[in-house]
Short mmCIF file of C-alpha atoms in Angstrom, two decimals:
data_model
loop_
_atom_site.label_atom_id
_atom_site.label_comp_id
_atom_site.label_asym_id
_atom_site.label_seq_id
_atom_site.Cartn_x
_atom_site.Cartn_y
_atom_site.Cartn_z
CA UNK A 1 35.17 10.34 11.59
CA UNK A 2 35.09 6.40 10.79
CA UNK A 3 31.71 5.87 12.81
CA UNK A 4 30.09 9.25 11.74
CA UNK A 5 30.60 7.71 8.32
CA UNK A 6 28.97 4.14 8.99
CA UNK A 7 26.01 5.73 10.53
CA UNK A 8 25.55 8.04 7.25
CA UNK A 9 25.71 4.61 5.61
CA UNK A 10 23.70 3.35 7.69
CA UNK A 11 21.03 5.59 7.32
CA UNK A 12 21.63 5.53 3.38
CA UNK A 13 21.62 1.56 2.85
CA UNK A 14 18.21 1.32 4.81
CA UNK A 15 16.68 3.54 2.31
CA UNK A 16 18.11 2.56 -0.65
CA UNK A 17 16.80 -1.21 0.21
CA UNK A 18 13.21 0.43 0.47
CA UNK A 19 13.98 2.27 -2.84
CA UNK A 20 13.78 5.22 -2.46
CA UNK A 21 15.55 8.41 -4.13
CA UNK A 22 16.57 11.31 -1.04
CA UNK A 23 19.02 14.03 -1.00
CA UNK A 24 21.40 13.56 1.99
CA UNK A 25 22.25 17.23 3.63
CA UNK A 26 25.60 17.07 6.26
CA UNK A 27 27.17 19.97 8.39
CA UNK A 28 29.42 20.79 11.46
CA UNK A 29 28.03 23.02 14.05
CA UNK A 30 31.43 22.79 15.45
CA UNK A 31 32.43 22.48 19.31
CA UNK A 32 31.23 24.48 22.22
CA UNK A 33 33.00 27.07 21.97
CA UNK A 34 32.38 27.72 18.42
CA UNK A 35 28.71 27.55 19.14
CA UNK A 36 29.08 30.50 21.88
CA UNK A 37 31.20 32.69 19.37
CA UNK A 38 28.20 32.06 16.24
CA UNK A 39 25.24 32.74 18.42
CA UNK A 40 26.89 36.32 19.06
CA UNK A 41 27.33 36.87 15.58
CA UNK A 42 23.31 35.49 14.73
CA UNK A 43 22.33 37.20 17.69
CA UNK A 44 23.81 40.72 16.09
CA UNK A 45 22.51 39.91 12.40
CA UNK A 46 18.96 39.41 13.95
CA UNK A 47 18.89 42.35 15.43
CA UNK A 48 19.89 44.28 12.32
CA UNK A 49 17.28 42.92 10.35
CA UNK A 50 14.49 43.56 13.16
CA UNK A 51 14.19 39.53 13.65
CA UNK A 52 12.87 39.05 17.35
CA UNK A 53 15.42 37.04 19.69
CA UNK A 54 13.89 36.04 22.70
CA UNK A 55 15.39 32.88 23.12
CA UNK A 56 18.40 30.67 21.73
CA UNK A 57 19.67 32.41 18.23
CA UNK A 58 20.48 28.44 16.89
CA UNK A 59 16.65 27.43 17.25
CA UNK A 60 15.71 30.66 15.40
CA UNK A 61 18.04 29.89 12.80
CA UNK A 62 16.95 26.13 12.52
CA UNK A 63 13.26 27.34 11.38
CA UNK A 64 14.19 29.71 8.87
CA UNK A 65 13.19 29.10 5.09
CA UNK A 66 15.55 31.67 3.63
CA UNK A 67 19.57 32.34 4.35
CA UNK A 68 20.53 35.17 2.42
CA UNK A 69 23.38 36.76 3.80
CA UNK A 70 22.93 34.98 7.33
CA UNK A 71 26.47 34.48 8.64
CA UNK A 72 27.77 31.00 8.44
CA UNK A 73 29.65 29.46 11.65
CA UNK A 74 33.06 29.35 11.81
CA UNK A 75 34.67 26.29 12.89
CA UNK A 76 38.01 25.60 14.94
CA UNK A 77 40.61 23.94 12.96
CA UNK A 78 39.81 20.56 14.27
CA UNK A 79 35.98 20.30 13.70
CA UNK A 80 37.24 21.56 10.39
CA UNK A 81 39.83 18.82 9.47
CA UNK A 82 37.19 16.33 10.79
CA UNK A 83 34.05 17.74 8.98
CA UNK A 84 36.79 18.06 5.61
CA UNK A 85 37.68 14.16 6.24
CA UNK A 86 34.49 13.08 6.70
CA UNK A 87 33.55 14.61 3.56
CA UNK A 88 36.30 12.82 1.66
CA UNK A 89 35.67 9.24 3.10
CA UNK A 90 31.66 9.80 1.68
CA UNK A 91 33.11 10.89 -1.80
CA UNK A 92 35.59 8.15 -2.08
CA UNK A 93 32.08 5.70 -1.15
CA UNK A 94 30.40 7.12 -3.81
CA UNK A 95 27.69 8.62 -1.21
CA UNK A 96 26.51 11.77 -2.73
CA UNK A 97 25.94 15.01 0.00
CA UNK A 98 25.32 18.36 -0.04
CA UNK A 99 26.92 20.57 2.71
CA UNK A 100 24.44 22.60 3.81
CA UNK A 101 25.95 25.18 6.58
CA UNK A 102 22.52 25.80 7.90
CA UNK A 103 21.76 22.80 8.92
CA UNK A 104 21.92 22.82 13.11
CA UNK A 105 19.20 20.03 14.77
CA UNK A 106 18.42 22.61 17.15
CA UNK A 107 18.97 20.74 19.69
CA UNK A 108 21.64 21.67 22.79
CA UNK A 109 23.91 18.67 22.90
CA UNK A 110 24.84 18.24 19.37
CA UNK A 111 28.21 18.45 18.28
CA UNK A 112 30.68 18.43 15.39
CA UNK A 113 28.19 16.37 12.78
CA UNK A 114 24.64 16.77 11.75
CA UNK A 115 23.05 15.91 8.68
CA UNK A 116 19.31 15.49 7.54
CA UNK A 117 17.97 13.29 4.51
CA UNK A 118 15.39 15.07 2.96
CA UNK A 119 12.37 13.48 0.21
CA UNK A 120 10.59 16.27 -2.49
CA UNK A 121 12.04 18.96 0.74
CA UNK A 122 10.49 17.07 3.15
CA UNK A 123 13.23 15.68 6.39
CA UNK A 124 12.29 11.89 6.96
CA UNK A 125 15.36 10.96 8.61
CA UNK A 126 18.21 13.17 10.77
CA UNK A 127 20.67 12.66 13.17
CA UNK A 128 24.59 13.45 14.19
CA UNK A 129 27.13 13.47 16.58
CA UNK A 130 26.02 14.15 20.43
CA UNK A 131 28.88 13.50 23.05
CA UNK A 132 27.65 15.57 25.14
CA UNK A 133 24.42 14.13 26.05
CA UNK A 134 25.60 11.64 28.05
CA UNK A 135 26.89 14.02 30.87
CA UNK A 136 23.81 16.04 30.14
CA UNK A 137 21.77 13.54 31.73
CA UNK A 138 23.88 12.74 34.48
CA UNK A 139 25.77 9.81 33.46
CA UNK A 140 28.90 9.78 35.75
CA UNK A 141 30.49 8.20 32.37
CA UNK A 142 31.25 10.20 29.06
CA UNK A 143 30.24 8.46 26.46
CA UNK A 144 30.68 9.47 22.78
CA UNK A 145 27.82 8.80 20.48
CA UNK A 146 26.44 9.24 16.84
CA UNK A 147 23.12 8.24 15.51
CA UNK A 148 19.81 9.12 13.88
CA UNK A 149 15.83 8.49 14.01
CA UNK A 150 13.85 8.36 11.45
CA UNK A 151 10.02 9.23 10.75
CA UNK A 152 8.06 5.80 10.23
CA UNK A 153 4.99 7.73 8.80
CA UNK A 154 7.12 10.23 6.48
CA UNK A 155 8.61 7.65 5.09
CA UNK A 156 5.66 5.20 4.60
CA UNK A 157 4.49 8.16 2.41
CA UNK A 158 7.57 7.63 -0.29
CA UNK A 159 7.98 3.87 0.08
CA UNK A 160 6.31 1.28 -1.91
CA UNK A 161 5.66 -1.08 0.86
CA UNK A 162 3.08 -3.88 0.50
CA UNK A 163 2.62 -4.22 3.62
CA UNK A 164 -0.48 -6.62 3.32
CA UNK A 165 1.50 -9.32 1.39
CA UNK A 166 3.46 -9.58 4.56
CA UNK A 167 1.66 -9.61 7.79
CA UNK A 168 -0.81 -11.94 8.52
CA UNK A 169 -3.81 -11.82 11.15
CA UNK A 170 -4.12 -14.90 13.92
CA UNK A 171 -8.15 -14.79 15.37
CA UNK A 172 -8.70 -16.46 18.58
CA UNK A 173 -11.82 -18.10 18.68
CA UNK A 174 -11.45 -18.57 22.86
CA UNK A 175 -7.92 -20.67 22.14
CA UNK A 176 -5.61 -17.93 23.28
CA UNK A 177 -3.38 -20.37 24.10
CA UNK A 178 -2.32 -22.07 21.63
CA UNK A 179 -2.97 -18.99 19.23
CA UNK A 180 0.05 -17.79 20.62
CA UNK A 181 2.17 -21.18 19.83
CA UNK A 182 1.02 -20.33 16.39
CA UNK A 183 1.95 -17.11 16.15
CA UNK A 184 5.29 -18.27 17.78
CA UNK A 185 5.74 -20.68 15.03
CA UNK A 186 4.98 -18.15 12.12
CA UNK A 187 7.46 -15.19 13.48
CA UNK A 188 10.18 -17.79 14.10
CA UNK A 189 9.50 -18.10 10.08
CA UNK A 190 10.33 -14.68 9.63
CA UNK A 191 6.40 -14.07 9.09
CA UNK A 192 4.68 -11.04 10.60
CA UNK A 193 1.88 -11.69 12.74
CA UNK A 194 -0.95 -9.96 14.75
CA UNK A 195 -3.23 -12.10 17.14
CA UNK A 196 -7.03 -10.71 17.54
CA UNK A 197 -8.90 -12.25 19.82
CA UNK A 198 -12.56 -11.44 21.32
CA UNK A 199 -13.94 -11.49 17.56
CA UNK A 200 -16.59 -13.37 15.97
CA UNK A 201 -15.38 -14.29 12.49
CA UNK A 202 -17.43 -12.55 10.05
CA UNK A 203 -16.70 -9.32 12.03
CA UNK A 204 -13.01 -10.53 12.01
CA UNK A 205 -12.85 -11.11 8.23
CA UNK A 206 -14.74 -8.21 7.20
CA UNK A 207 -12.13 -5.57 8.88
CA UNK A 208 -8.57 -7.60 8.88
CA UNK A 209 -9.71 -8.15 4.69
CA UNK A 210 -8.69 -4.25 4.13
CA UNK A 211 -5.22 -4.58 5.72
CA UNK A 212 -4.59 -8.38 5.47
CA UNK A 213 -3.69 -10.65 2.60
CA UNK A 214 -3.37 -13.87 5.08
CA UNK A 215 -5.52 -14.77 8.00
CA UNK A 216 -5.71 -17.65 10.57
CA UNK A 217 -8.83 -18.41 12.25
CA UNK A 218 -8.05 -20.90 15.11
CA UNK A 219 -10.65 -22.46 17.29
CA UNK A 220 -10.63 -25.76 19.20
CA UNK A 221 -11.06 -28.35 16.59
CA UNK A 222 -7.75 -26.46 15.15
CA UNK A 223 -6.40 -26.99 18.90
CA UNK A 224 -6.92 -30.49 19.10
CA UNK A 225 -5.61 -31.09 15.76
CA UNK A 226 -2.90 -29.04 16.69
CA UNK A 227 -3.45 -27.68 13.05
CA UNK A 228 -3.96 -24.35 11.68
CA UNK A 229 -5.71 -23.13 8.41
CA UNK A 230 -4.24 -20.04 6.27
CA UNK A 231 -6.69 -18.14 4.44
CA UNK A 232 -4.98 -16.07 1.19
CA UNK A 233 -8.26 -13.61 1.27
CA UNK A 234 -7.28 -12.39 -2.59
CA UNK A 235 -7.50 -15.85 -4.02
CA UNK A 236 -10.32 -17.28 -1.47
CA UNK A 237 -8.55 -19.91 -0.69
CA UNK A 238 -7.15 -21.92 2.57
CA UNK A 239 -4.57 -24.74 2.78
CA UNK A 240 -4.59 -26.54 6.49
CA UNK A 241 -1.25 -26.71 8.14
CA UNK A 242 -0.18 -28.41 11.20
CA UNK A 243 1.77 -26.82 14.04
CA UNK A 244 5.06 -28.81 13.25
CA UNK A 245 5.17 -28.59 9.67
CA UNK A 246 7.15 -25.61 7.82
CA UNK A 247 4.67 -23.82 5.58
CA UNK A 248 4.81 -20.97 3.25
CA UNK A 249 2.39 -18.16 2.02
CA UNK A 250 0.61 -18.80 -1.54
#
């Protein structure tokens, strides 16, 4: 129950540092066994209400928009008392949820947890419990395990990320070299960095200026120097740096 928690925290802390406001939907889909039993009772509601099932009733379920009446699972007593725990350690950590019994990640070795956080009804990140997966791929080991992923471009649409003000563009003018000792030095900074090389510098400038605050253009005087000059493209102007020195971004 402890690590399902974290990883909901997880999950929640790395979005609340990008700012962003999310509803956070949890559920238990139970063990096994309890998984058999409600894909007999989906299987028989389907075919009640004249809803083709071809294939895996849980899969049909996890692509429906509307639940009225569908049957909810049933859990054993100890997915229950862990699902019920879980919810009480997120309540007393002032993490808001919604238990939404629908909620079933589709996928076959899922177990006990699942949850989805959701943006304006849109999922951007979801995970759960998956213990099973390990012997599902032949591991000769069984190996609990809880997690998520996360979609980079769903949640690039929500975030207010400058990402310009942080990365900064390295052009090789036939130094490749030492353009790398550069960009060694800046990422050891903490600095983002992208190394172009093959480019003549107005054709450099004139595309890495719409993504790019900062750029470096490093040729061999800059290599014998063992200096480097940062271009701020906003403010049109460069400060000369050498290779040793600590710098930072103006």
């Amino acid at each position: 129950v402890y690590s399902d928690y974290e990883i909901i925290e997880l999950a929640c802390n790395f979005l609340n540092k990008l700012n962003l406001k999310y509803e956070l939907e949890i559920n238990s889909i139970g063990t096994k066994e309890d998984r058999d039993v409600y894909r007999e009772q989906l299987k028989e509601y389907f075919e009640k209400n004249d809803i083709k099932c071809e294939k895996d009733p849980l899969k049909i379920l996890d692509k429906l928009n509307e639940f009225d009446n569908v049957p909810k699972m049933n859990l054993s007593k100890e997915s229950m008392d862990r699902f019920e725990q879980l919810q009480d350690v997120l309540t007393d950590n002032q993490i808001n949820f919604t238990h939404n019994p629908y909620i079933i990640r589709g996928l076959d070795y899922y177990n006990d947890l699942v949850f989805e956080i959701k943006i304006e009804g849109m999922t951007i990140l979801a995970g759960g419990r998956y213990n099973q997966l390990s012997e599902q791929i032949n591991s000769k080991h069984k190996q609990s395990a809880v997690g998520f992923a996360c979609g980079v471009e769903r949640i690039m649409l929500f975030a207010d990320i400058d990402l310009k003000n942080t990365n900064i563009a390295i052009v090789s003018m036939n130094v490749d070299k030492y353009s790398l000792k550069v960009a060694r030095k800046m990422r050891s900074l903490n600095y983002k960095c992208c190394v172009y090389r093959g480019y003549k510098v107005t054709k450099a400038l004139n595309f890495l200026s719409k993504e790019y605050k900062y750029v470096v253009i490093i040729g061999e005087d800059e290599e014998k120097k063992q200096t480097f000059n940062l271009k701020n493209l906003d403010l049109s102007e460069q400060k000369e740096f050498y290779l040793n020195d600590d710098f930072v971004l103006f």
